[in-house]
Short mmCIF file of C-alpha atoms in Angstrom, two decimals:
data_model
loop_
_atom_site.label_atom_id
_atom_site.label_comp_id
_atom_site.label_asym_id
_atom_site.label_seq_id
_atom_site.Cartn_x
_atom_site.Cartn_y
_atom_site.Cartn_z
CA MET A 6 0.20 -0.48 0.27
CA THR A 7 1.20 4.43 -0.68
CA ASP A 8 0.18 7.01 0.65
CA GLN A 9 -2.05 8.07 -1.29
CA ARG A 10 -4.45 4.14 -1.03
CA MET A 11 -7.03 3.78 1.56
CA LEU A 12 -7.67 0.55 2.95
CA TRP A 13 -11.93 -0.55 3.25
CA LEU A 14 -12.81 -3.69 5.03
CA LEU A 15 -16.68 -3.96 4.52
CA HIS A 16 -18.14 -6.49 6.26
CA SER A 17 -21.48 -8.19 6.11
CA ASN A 18 -24.04 -9.72 7.84
CA THR A 19 -26.90 -10.15 6.30
CA GLU A 20 -28.13 -12.93 8.33
CA ARG A 21 -30.09 -10.94 10.53
CA PRO A 22 -34.03 -8.91 10.11
CA GLN A 23 -31.48 -5.97 9.86
CA PRO A 24 -28.27 -5.37 7.40
CA GLN A 25 -25.12 -4.11 8.69
CA PHE A 26 -22.36 -3.48 7.34
CA THR A 27 -19.24 -2.43 9.01
CA MET A 28 -16.23 -0.33 6.81
CA LEU A 29 -12.72 -0.34 8.54
CA VAL A 30 -11.16 2.91 6.55
CA VAL A 31 -6.72 2.14 6.87
CA ASP A 32 -4.74 5.18 5.69
CA GLY A 33 -2.66 3.59 3.60
CA ALA A 34 0.92 4.30 4.58
CA ASP A 35 -0.34 3.05 8.03
CA ALA A 36 -2.09 -0.53 6.22
CA LEU A 37 1.52 -3.04 7.16
CA ARG A 38 1.67 -1.92 11.37
CA ALA A 39 -2.09 -1.72 12.00
CA GLU A 40 -2.47 -6.08 9.81
CA SER A 41 1.06 -6.47 12.40
CA ALA A 42 -0.44 -4.50 15.81
CA ALA A 43 -4.46 -6.37 13.92
CA ALA A 44 -3.17 -10.34 13.62
CA ALA A 45 -0.81 -9.90 16.43
CA ALA A 46 -4.13 -9.11 19.42
CA PHE A 47 -5.90 -11.83 18.13
CA GLU A 48 -3.18 -14.47 17.29
CA ARG A 49 -3.16 -13.81 21.55
CA THR A 50 -5.78 -13.75 21.90
CA GLY A 51 -8.44 -15.36 19.23
CA ALA A 52 -11.58 -13.30 18.76
CA PRO A 53 -15.34 -14.80 20.10
CA ARG A 54 -17.80 -15.50 19.04
CA SER A 55 -19.84 -13.60 21.46
CA TRP A 56 -18.89 -10.19 22.03
CA LEU A 57 -21.63 -9.71 24.91
CA GLY A 58 -20.69 -13.81 25.27
CA ALA A 59 -16.58 -13.39 26.50
CA SER A 60 -15.39 -12.87 29.86
CA SER A 61 -14.47 -8.98 30.08
CA ALA A 62 -10.87 -10.70 30.63
CA VAL A 63 -11.01 -11.49 27.13
CA ARG A 64 -12.57 -8.55 25.82
CA ARG A 65 -10.32 -5.98 27.63
CA ARG A 66 -7.17 -7.88 26.52
CA LEU A 67 -8.72 -7.24 23.32
CA VAL A 68 -9.83 -3.25 23.61
CA GLY A 69 -5.72 -2.82 25.44
CA GLU A 70 -3.98 -4.50 22.07
CA CYS A 71 -6.15 -3.70 19.60
CA ARG A 72 -5.77 -0.06 20.53
CA THR A 73 -2.08 -0.17 19.08
CA VAL A 74 -4.37 -0.65 15.40
CA PRO A 75 -3.93 2.19 13.82
CA THR A 76 -7.63 3.46 11.46
CA VAL A 77 -8.59 6.00 9.85
CA GLU A 78 -12.06 6.12 10.76
CA LEU A 79 -14.94 2.50 11.36
CA ILE A 80 -18.28 3.32 10.49
CA HIS A 81 -21.24 0.85 11.52
CA LEU A 82 -24.65 1.04 9.11
CA ALA A 83 -27.61 -1.06 9.84
CA ASP A 84 -29.90 -1.58 7.12
CA GLU A 85 -33.45 -0.27 9.41
CA LYS A 86 -35.51 -0.69 6.55
CA PRO A 87 -37.51 -4.13 6.18
CA GLY A 88 -37.41 -4.79 1.80
CA HIS A 89 -34.30 -4.28 1.22
CA ALA A 90 -32.60 -6.97 -0.86
CA SER A 91 -29.59 -7.75 0.24
CA ALA A 92 -27.81 -6.19 -3.00
CA GLN A 93 -29.58 -3.29 -2.29
CA SER A 94 -29.23 -2.72 0.90
CA PHE A 95 -25.26 -3.26 0.18
CA GLN A 96 -25.03 -0.46 -2.25
CA LEU A 97 -26.82 1.47 -0.28
CA SER A 98 -24.39 0.64 2.54
CA LEU A 99 -21.72 1.44 -0.25
CA ALA A 100 -23.06 5.32 -1.52
CA GLN A 101 -23.59 6.19 2.58
CA ILE A 102 -19.82 5.35 3.53
CA ALA A 103 -18.66 7.75 0.26
CA GLU A 104 -21.05 9.97 0.03
CA GLU A 105 -20.56 11.04 4.29
CA GLY A 106 -17.32 8.41 5.03
CA PRO A 107 -13.37 9.92 4.54
CA LEU A 108 -13.25 10.46 0.97
CA ALA A 109 -15.50 13.77 2.11
CA SER A 110 -14.40 14.15 5.32
CA ARG A 111 -10.82 14.35 4.98
CA SER A 112 -8.57 17.25 3.19
CA GLY A 113 -6.85 15.38 -0.18
CA ALA A 114 -8.91 12.28 0.96
CA GLY A 115 -11.37 13.15 -2.23
CA SER A 116 -8.57 12.42 -4.46
CA GLN A 117 -6.89 9.28 -2.62
CA GLN A 118 -7.86 6.05 -4.52
CA VAL A 119 -9.24 2.93 -2.20
CA VAL A 120 -8.28 -0.46 -2.05
CA MET A 121 -11.79 -2.63 -1.07
CA ALA A 122 -11.80 -5.64 0.88
CA LEU A 123 -15.25 -7.49 1.62
CA THR A 124 -14.34 -9.74 4.43
CA THR A 125 -17.88 -11.34 3.31
CA VAL A 126 -20.90 -11.29 0.18
CA PRO A 127 -24.03 -10.77 0.98
CA PRO A 128 -25.91 -13.76 -0.80
CA GLY A 129 -26.94 -12.25 -3.93
CA VAL A 130 -24.61 -9.70 -4.08
CA PRO A 131 -20.74 -11.74 -6.48
CA PRO A 132 -22.33 -10.98 -9.13
CA THR A 133 -22.82 -7.05 -8.96
CA ALA A 134 -20.17 -6.27 -6.05
CA ALA A 135 -17.17 -4.82 -8.37
CA GLU A 136 -20.22 -2.74 -9.87
CA ALA A 137 -21.73 -1.55 -7.01
CA VAL A 138 -18.19 -0.59 -5.48
CA ARG A 139 -17.43 0.95 -9.09
CA ALA A 140 -20.30 2.80 -9.34
CA VAL A 141 -19.87 3.94 -5.88
CA LEU A 142 -15.55 5.19 -6.19
CA GLY A 143 -16.16 5.98 -9.66
CA ARG A 144 -11.76 6.66 -10.50
CA ARG A 145 -11.07 6.53 -6.84
CA PHE A 146 -11.93 2.17 -6.86
CA ALA A 147 -8.13 0.58 -7.39
CA GLY A 148 -9.40 -2.89 -7.27
CA PHE A 149 -9.70 -5.25 -4.04
CA ALA A 150 -7.33 -7.24 -2.12
CA GLY A 151 -7.57 -10.79 -1.77
CA PRO A 152 -9.45 -13.16 -0.18
CA THR A 153 -5.78 -13.79 2.42
CA GLN A 154 -4.52 -10.44 2.28
CA TRP A 155 -4.98 -8.38 5.71
CA PRO A 156 -6.06 -10.63 8.46
CA GLY A 157 -6.25 -9.85 10.58
CA LEU A 158 -7.66 -6.17 10.19
CA ARG A 159 -10.77 -9.17 8.37
CA THR A 160 -11.10 -10.36 12.10
CA LEU A 161 -11.13 -7.25 13.33
CA THR A 162 -13.32 -5.77 11.21
CA ALA A 163 -15.04 -8.59 11.24
CA LEU A 164 -15.32 -9.40 15.66
CA THR A 165 -16.28 -5.16 15.76
CA ASN A 166 -19.79 -5.38 13.24
CA VAL A 167 -20.60 -8.20 15.81
CA VAL A 168 -19.97 -5.54 19.16
CA CYS A 169 -22.47 -3.22 17.18
CA GLN A 170 -24.93 -5.76 16.55
CA GLU A 171 -25.14 -7.21 20.51
CA THR A 172 -24.07 -3.39 22.53
CA ALA A 173 -25.98 -0.95 20.97
CA THR A 174 -28.12 0.37 23.62
CA LEU A 175 -25.70 -0.58 26.14
CA ASP A 176 -22.52 1.42 27.74
CA LEU A 177 -19.62 -1.14 28.38
CA ALA A 178 -16.60 0.61 30.05
CA ASP A 179 -14.04 1.24 28.16
CA ASP A 180 -11.89 -0.78 28.85
CA GLU A 181 -14.13 -3.31 27.48
CA ASP A 182 -15.75 -0.85 24.53
CA LEU A 183 -14.02 -2.73 21.19
CA LEU A 184 -15.18 0.96 19.57
CA SER A 185 -13.03 3.01 21.89
CA ILE A 186 -9.74 1.77 20.47
CA TYR A 187 -10.99 3.73 17.30
CA ASP A 188 -11.08 7.83 17.30
CA GLN A 189 -13.26 7.87 15.17
CA TYR A 190 -16.22 6.68 14.84
CA SER A 191 -20.85 6.34 14.14
CA VAL A 192 -22.81 3.88 14.51
CA GLY A 193 -26.23 4.90 13.22
CA GLY A 194 -28.85 3.85 10.50
CA LEU A 195 -28.86 4.04 7.02
CA SER A 196 -30.17 7.08 5.22
CA THR A 197 -33.45 7.26 3.72
CA ASP A 198 -31.50 9.07 1.62
CA PHE A 199 -29.80 7.17 -0.60
#
């Protein structure tokens, strides 16, 4: 990765009545360091399937170890509108993230290229995933990361998706709240404007 690129890792969970999308954004200049820190954290302590089902000690250990992962932003969106197909929710979430996320908020980010890593792809989306990403990012799309690239960051993104779903209405202590590792994050619903 280079300074001129950003790495976007998108995790989709469409198994719930309300599809959930979590985007982790890492600056290209920090990508290798971020991957190394995330991989080391999960090598020492495996990612639990449930955040609330994990012991307090596991939550505290992972939060402490993941604080060293350099990130730009974390965005979590829930599609609360019934009736959207997985492919439609996927495209709408990408559009909202591109409109409101790091490309819009960072100085000079509008010209940065984006490498996309899909940690999961919703059913029915695979044939159109590349098309949807290209439609949203246009010339900024630099390609997809390979399926075996960035395993530590993919695990962090997937775990953050679980945390956002399980703790949406809870207040956890900072040392047990995975969201506290991110300097900038937003958790909300998919806008009706998209």
